[in-house]
Tab-separated table of C-alpha atoms and ligand atoms in Angstrom:
chain	number	residue	atom	x	y	z
A	16	UNK	CA	121.140	183.282	-90.797
A	17	UNK	CA	122.493	184.976	-87.876
A	18	UNK	CA	120.438	187.545	-86.317
A	19	UNK	CA	121.670	191.083	-87.920
A	20	UNK	CA	121.916	192.499	-84.273
A	21	UNK	CA	125.601	190.412	-84.763
A	22	UNK	CA	127.695	193.465	-85.363
A	23	UNK	CA	130.111	191.100	-87.599
A	24	UNK	CA	127.403	192.147	-90.331
A	25	UNK	CA	127.333	195.843	-89.779
A	26	UNK	CA	128.901	198.035	-92.472
A	27	UNK	CA	130.934	201.064	-91.841
A	28	UNK	CA	128.781	204.206	-91.756
A	29	UNK	CA	130.242	205.532	-94.919
A	30	UNK	CA	129.433	202.085	-96.616
A	31	UNK	CA	125.757	201.698	-95.381
A	32	UNK	CA	123.126	201.842	-98.217
A	33	UNK	CA	121.220	205.057	-97.956
A	34	UNK	CA	117.421	203.905	-99.465
A	35	UNK	CA	116.426	207.760	-99.889
A	36	UNK	CA	119.413	207.948	-102.380
A	37	UNK	CA	118.325	204.831	-104.282
A	38	UNK	CA	118.850	205.463	-108.037
A	39	UNK	CA	118.361	203.229	-110.980
A	40	UNK	CA	121.105	203.562	-113.347
A	41	UNK	CA	120.000	204.996	-116.843
A	42	UNK	CA	121.548	204.203	-120.106
A	43	UNK	CA	123.681	201.157	-119.146
A	44	UNK	CA	124.839	199.634	-122.388
A	45	UNK	CA	122.324	196.688	-123.527
A	46	UNK	CA	124.327	194.777	-126.129
A	47	UNK	CA	122.624	192.585	-128.591
A	48	UNK	CA	124.860	189.740	-129.375
A	49	UNK	CA	122.655	188.306	-132.527
A	50	UNK	CA	123.126	191.800	-134.189
A	51	UNK	CA	124.602	190.703	-137.701
A	52	UNK	CA	126.729	193.791	-138.025
A	53	UNK	CA	130.326	192.999	-135.856
A	54	UNK	CA	131.756	196.333	-136.196
A	55	UNK	CA	128.657	197.921	-134.453
A	56	UNK	CA	129.114	195.389	-131.465
A	57	UNK	CA	132.841	195.963	-131.083
A	58	UNK	CA	132.136	199.747	-131.059
A	59	UNK	CA	129.566	199.118	-128.485
A	60	UNK	CA	131.659	197.104	-126.288
A	61	UNK	CA	134.545	199.465	-126.531
A	62	UNK	CA	132.266	202.176	-125.466
A	63	UNK	CA	130.730	200.168	-122.566
A	64	UNK	CA	134.372	198.868	-121.159
A	65	UNK	CA	135.792	202.409	-121.141
A	66	UNK	CA	132.747	204.239	-120.054
A	67	UNK	CA	130.953	201.845	-117.615
A	68	UNK	CA	133.081	198.957	-116.735
A	69	UNK	CA	130.207	196.692	-117.411
A	70	UNK	CA	127.129	195.883	-119.455
A	71	UNK	CA	124.306	193.746	-120.196
A	72	UNK	CA	124.001	191.507	-122.910
A	73	UNK	CA	120.778	189.825	-124.567
A	74	UNK	CA	120.412	187.344	-127.313
A	75	UNK	CA	123.602	185.772	-126.109
A	76	UNK	CA	122.683	182.118	-126.968
A	77	UNK	CA	122.124	180.623	-123.645
A	78	UNK	CA	119.118	178.573	-123.507
A	79	UNK	CA	116.644	180.103	-120.993
A	80	UNK	CA	115.875	176.700	-119.871
A	81	UNK	CA	118.726	175.729	-118.858
A	82	UNK	CA	119.216	178.985	-116.920
A	83	UNK	CA	116.017	178.113	-115.095
A	84	UNK	CA	116.779	174.673	-114.316
A	85	UNK	CA	119.871	175.617	-112.292
A	86	UNK	CA	117.784	178.557	-110.786
A	87	UNK	CA	115.453	175.953	-109.820
A	88	UNK	CA	118.205	173.632	-108.336
A	89	UNK	CA	119.912	176.608	-106.599
A	90	UNK	CA	116.718	177.545	-104.940
A	91	UNK	CA	115.962	174.049	-103.850
A	92	UNK	CA	119.327	173.384	-102.366
A	93	UNK	CA	119.189	176.503	-100.375
A	94	UNK	CA	115.971	175.615	-98.894
A	95	UNK	CA	117.517	172.408	-97.552
A	96	UNK	CA	118.295	172.094	-93.911
A	97	UNK	CA	121.381	173.526	-92.789
A	98	UNK	CA	122.418	170.018	-91.730
A	99	UNK	CA	122.108	168.799	-95.536
A	100	UNK	CA	123.995	171.913	-96.755
A	101	UNK	CA	126.941	171.780	-94.401
A	102	UNK	CA	127.390	168.360	-95.911
A	103	UNK	CA	129.150	169.847	-98.743
A	104	UNK	CA	130.772	172.604	-96.872
A	105	UNK	CA	133.862	174.491	-97.628
A	106	UNK	CA	136.247	173.343	-94.846
A	107	UNK	CA	140.214	172.829	-94.271
A	108	UNK	CA	141.296	171.223	-97.799
A	109	UNK	CA	138.436	171.654	-99.436
A	110	UNK	CA	137.850	175.233	-101.297
A	111	UNK	CA	134.539	174.394	-103.066
A	112	UNK	CA	131.074	173.983	-102.073
A	113	UNK	CA	128.666	175.612	-99.702
A	114	UNK	CA	129.368	178.343	-97.028
A	115	UNK	CA	127.724	181.088	-95.194
A	116	UNK	CA	130.206	183.022	-93.337
A	117	UNK	CA	132.102	184.941	-96.183
A	118	UNK	CA	133.368	188.286	-95.422
A	119	UNK	CA	134.287	191.188	-97.746
A	120	UNK	CA	136.808	193.631	-96.459
A	121	UNK	CA	136.293	191.975	-92.986
A	122	UNK	CA	132.694	192.808	-92.679
A	123	UNK	CA	130.279	189.787	-92.943
A	124	UNK	CA	128.113	189.310	-96.183
A	125	UNK	CA	124.300	188.703	-95.843
A	126	UNK	CA	124.328	185.692	-97.949
A	127	UNK	CA	124.984	182.027	-98.406
A	128	UNK	CA	127.014	180.677	-101.455
A	129	UNK	CA	127.728	177.393	-103.449
A	130	UNK	CA	130.835	177.411	-105.380
A	131	UNK	CA	131.995	175.005	-108.167
A	132	UNK	CA	134.604	175.208	-110.782
A	133	UNK	CA	134.499	174.253	-114.315
A	134	UNK	CA	137.819	171.888	-114.934
A	135	UNK	CA	137.984	169.040	-112.547
A	136	UNK	CA	140.314	169.051	-110.636
A	137	UNK	CA	141.287	172.898	-111.023
A	138	UNK	CA	144.938	173.175	-110.963
A	139	UNK	CA	145.819	176.504	-108.881
A	140	UNK	CA	148.733	177.893	-107.117
A	141	UNK	CA	148.696	176.753	-103.619
A	142	UNK	CA	149.647	179.904	-102.126
A	143	UNK	CA	150.122	183.890	-103.158
A	144	UNK	CA	153.918	183.236	-102.604
A	145	UNK	CA	155.446	183.914	-106.052
A	146	UNK	CA	158.429	181.279	-104.801
A	147	UNK	CA	155.920	178.771	-103.795
A	148	UNK	CA	155.421	176.351	-106.764
A	149	UNK	CA	153.156	174.023	-105.387
A	150	UNK	CA	149.912	173.195	-107.115
A	151	UNK	CA	146.639	172.474	-105.477
A	152	UNK	CA	143.952	170.372	-106.998
A	153	UNK	CA	140.651	171.757	-106.516
A	154	UNK	CA	137.625	169.542	-106.401
A	155	UNK	CA	133.987	169.943	-106.756
A	156	UNK	CA	131.815	168.604	-104.042
A	157	UNK	CA	128.294	167.826	-105.012
A	158	UNK	CA	124.928	167.624	-102.570
A	159	UNK	CA	122.852	164.803	-102.702
A	160	UNK	CA	119.929	166.948	-103.249
A	161	UNK	CA	118.519	168.001	-105.397
A	162	UNK	CA	119.463	165.085	-107.627
A	163	UNK	CA	119.897	166.992	-110.849
A	164	UNK	CA	122.290	169.690	-109.172
A	165	UNK	CA	125.418	168.282	-110.620
A	166	UNK	CA	124.361	167.577	-114.231
A	167	UNK	CA	122.517	171.080	-114.555
A	168	UNK	CA	125.518	173.030	-112.744
A	169	UNK	CA	128.118	171.069	-115.453
A	170	UNK	CA	126.241	171.791	-118.483
A	171	UNK	CA	125.550	175.318	-117.590
A	172	UNK	CA	129.331	175.919	-116.653
A	173	UNK	CA	130.180	174.453	-120.377
A	174	UNK	CA	127.778	177.166	-122.002
A	175	UNK	CA	129.399	179.984	-119.777
A	176	UNK	CA	132.851	179.224	-120.776
A	177	UNK	CA	131.841	179.222	-124.362
A	178	UNK	CA	130.059	182.429	-123.765
A	179	UNK	CA	133.010	183.994	-121.936
A	180	UNK	CA	135.279	183.041	-124.673
A	181	UNK	CA	133.165	184.700	-127.315
A	182	UNK	CA	133.153	187.771	-125.318
A	183	UNK	CA	136.885	187.641	-125.100
A	184	UNK	CA	137.134	187.778	-128.769
A	185	UNK	CA	134.909	190.697	-129.127
A	186	UNK	CA	136.764	192.523	-126.379
A	187	UNK	CA	139.910	191.619	-127.904
A	188	UNK	CA	138.891	193.068	-131.275
A	189	UNK	CA	137.425	196.244	-129.471
A	190	UNK	CA	140.983	196.682	-128.463
A	191	UNK	CA	142.194	196.264	-131.807
A	192	UNK	CA	143.841	192.908	-131.350
A	193	UNK	CA	143.087	189.825	-133.167
A	194	UNK	CA	140.247	187.802	-132.029
A	195	UNK	CA	142.244	185.004	-130.496
A	196	UNK	CA	144.840	187.151	-128.826
A	197	UNK	CA	143.485	186.128	-125.432
A	198	UNK	CA	142.815	182.602	-126.121
A	199	UNK	CA	146.103	180.902	-124.969
A	200	UNK	CA	145.722	182.450	-121.508
A	201	UNK	CA	142.740	180.289	-120.956
A	202	UNK	CA	144.200	176.504	-121.502
A	203	UNK	CA	144.345	175.771	-117.761
A	204	UNK	CA	141.850	178.315	-116.716
A	205	UNK	CA	140.373	178.324	-113.117
A	206	UNK	CA	136.648	179.699	-114.058
A	207	UNK	CA	134.248	179.149	-111.542
A	208	UNK	CA	130.305	179.493	-110.877
A	209	UNK	CA	128.713	180.545	-107.537
A	210	UNK	CA	125.239	180.113	-106.561
A	211	UNK	CA	124.251	183.062	-104.467
A	212	UNK	CA	121.403	183.081	-102.015
A	213	UNK	CA	120.643	186.613	-100.238
A	214	UNK	CA	117.911	185.890	-97.435
A	215	UNK	CA	115.689	188.603	-96.567
A	216	UNK	CA	117.490	190.765	-94.068
A	217	UNK	CA	115.600	192.451	-91.095
A	218	UNK	CA	117.884	195.439	-91.415
A	219	UNK	CA	118.727	196.216	-94.924
A	220	UNK	CA	120.046	199.817	-93.882
A	221	UNK	CA	123.118	197.975	-91.756
A	222	UNK	CA	124.128	195.180	-93.961
A	223	UNK	CA	124.980	194.303	-97.514
A	224	UNK	CA	124.614	191.088	-99.544
A	225	UNK	CA	128.054	191.679	-100.738
A	226	UNK	CA	130.056	194.564	-99.524
A	227	UNK	CA	131.713	196.725	-102.247
A	228	UNK	CA	134.495	194.928	-104.283
A	229	UNK	CA	136.093	194.162	-107.539
A	230	UNK	CA	136.103	191.244	-109.085
A	231	UNK	CA	139.825	189.754	-109.389
A	232	UNK	CA	139.210	187.554	-112.376
A	233	UNK	CA	139.253	188.516	-116.156
A	234	UNK	CA	135.327	188.909	-116.542
A	235	UNK	CA	132.101	187.985	-114.643
A	236	UNK	CA	128.958	187.126	-116.397
A	237	UNK	CA	126.210	187.527	-113.917
A	238	UNK	CA	122.543	186.026	-114.082
A	239	UNK	CA	120.400	187.935	-111.618
A	240	UNK	CA	116.604	187.343	-110.710
A	241	UNK	CA	113.948	189.669	-110.838
A	242	UNK	CA	114.414	191.253	-107.293
A	243	UNK	CA	117.332	193.415	-108.127
A	244	UNK	CA	120.085	194.730	-105.443
A	245	UNK	CA	123.134	194.643	-107.494
A	246	UNK	CA	124.549	198.210	-107.691
A	247	UNK	CA	127.513	199.529	-109.389
A	248	UNK	CA	129.811	202.415	-108.823
A	249	UNK	CA	129.219	204.708	-111.982
A	250	UNK	CA	132.204	205.981	-113.576
A	251	UNK	CA	130.908	209.424	-114.717
A	252	UNK	CA	129.987	210.541	-110.946
A	253	UNK	CA	131.112	207.988	-108.295
A	254	UNK	CA	127.449	207.055	-107.477
A	255	UNK	CA	126.022	203.869	-106.559
A	256	UNK	CA	123.434	202.870	-109.059
A	257	UNK	CA	121.211	199.560	-109.453
A	258	UNK	CA	121.343	197.627	-112.265
A	259	UNK	CA	117.592	196.827	-112.978
A	260	UNK	CA	116.890	193.049	-113.901
A	261	UNK	CA	116.315	192.401	-117.737
A	262	UNK	CA	114.519	188.903	-117.910
A	263	UNK	CA	117.139	186.366	-119.568
A	264	UNK	CA	119.773	188.952	-119.788
A	265	UNK	CA	123.265	188.755	-118.499
A	266	UNK	CA	125.240	191.531	-116.563
A	267	UNK	CA	128.957	191.464	-117.519
A	268	UNK	CA	131.614	193.108	-115.632
A	269	UNK	CA	135.059	193.492	-116.143
A	270	UNK	CA	137.634	192.221	-113.415
A	271	UNK	CA	141.120	193.286	-112.436
A	272	UNK	CA	142.995	190.784	-114.743
A	273	UNK	CA	141.346	192.577	-117.852
A	274	UNK	CA	142.324	195.894	-116.515
A	275	UNK	CA	145.850	194.850	-116.530
A	276	UNK	CA	145.750	193.116	-119.755
A	277	UNK	CA	144.234	196.373	-121.316
A	278	UNK	CA	146.979	198.737	-119.828
A	279	UNK	CA	144.404	200.319	-117.675
A	280	UNK	CA	142.065	201.110	-120.272
A	281	UNK	CA	139.329	198.838	-119.425
A	282	UNK	CA	138.988	199.330	-115.658
A	283	UNK	CA	137.569	196.874	-113.345
A	284	UNK	CA	134.522	198.270	-111.601
A	285	UNK	CA	133.443	198.418	-107.942
A	286	UNK	CA	130.199	196.787	-107.120
A	287	UNK	CA	128.171	195.661	-104.300
A	288	UNK	CA	124.766	193.798	-103.510
A	289	UNK	CA	122.137	195.606	-101.034
A	290	UNK	CA	119.553	193.311	-99.420
A	291	UNK	CA	115.840	194.097	-98.478
A	292	UNK	CA	113.536	193.107	-95.689
A	293	UNK	CA	110.840	191.344	-97.874
A	294	UNK	CA	112.262	189.204	-100.601
A	295	UNK	CA	115.117	186.667	-100.872
A	296	UNK	CA	117.144	187.210	-103.808
A	297	UNK	CA	119.074	184.714	-105.994
A	298	UNK	CA	121.896	185.318	-108.611
A	299	UNK	CA	124.583	182.878	-110.568
A	300	UNK	CA	127.613	184.763	-111.272
A	301	UNK	CA	130.455	182.961	-113.708
A	302	UNK	CA	133.868	183.946	-113.231
A	303	UNK	CA	136.042	183.846	-115.971
A	304	UNK	CA	139.552	183.580	-114.813
B	406	OGA	C1	129.870	188.596	-106.599
B	406	OGA	C2	129.093	189.638	-107.125
B	406	OGA	C3	126.583	189.950	-107.869
B	406	OGA	C4	125.274	189.616	-107.331
B	406	OGA	O1	129.318	187.380	-106.239
B	406	OGA	O2	131.088	188.827	-106.926
B	406	OGA	O3	129.361	190.571	-107.226
B	406	OGA	O4	124.402	190.270	-107.980
B	406	OGA	N1	127.707	189.239	-107.260
B	406	OGA	O5	125.091	188.952	-106.735
B	407	NI	NI1	131.487	190.729	-107.688
């Protein structure tokens, strides 16, 4: 990574994390998806979506071995030489793969990422211009190392789609709609997985792993490791609070599309990632969209 003295990484003063204010959120909803009482789950989801905009889930059915395999592959990939990683880098005409220069709101993030989509190819609007009817075909790029990366990544993505669709059924029911209400919108979905690596940062008080933002999609299901660093803006008081890692749990946060589909009742929530000077951190968000 670059030196943090590179001002491209400096957050505006009011965006810099204040370690003395560091606070871990209490009472983030934790939802057990194996609970036999569906009405109780739906009630808890409604509460979580209106009061917090995010929650954690346990007993979600994703095999922990599969998650660990992908975490291992991710670790191996990011530890390759820059030369190797750049063989699959994002470039003109290639929107999926490796890159380390993402900016959130014009400030560079202290991270490197690897993106891939679930559908091959993924068909997406070629531009944001509504009169432009061109369709872009996005294709994944796979590295040679580690050799298992492609197979593990694809298997994981399939499981994530199934979990995402199950959550959409519960969310639909929590809005008083039929479970299948949103299903038709996902026929040609553009869902993707991102492997995130946040290296140790010499000046964690100046930079952020990801600057504050809301996810643009429908919902995001995040696997974070045991280091911690994800913070969300608590709706009740607007303060940044840390989401404490819970082994094998997933964090679910609502995106902008769900906010629209719920007529603003389920708001998409602002979040960011703080970094630290000692430990590297890995996370794997799945964006359902
Ligand atoms: C993101 C994001 C959170 C994390 O990539 O959009 O918010 O914990 N990541 O890495
Ligand atoms: Ni995000």
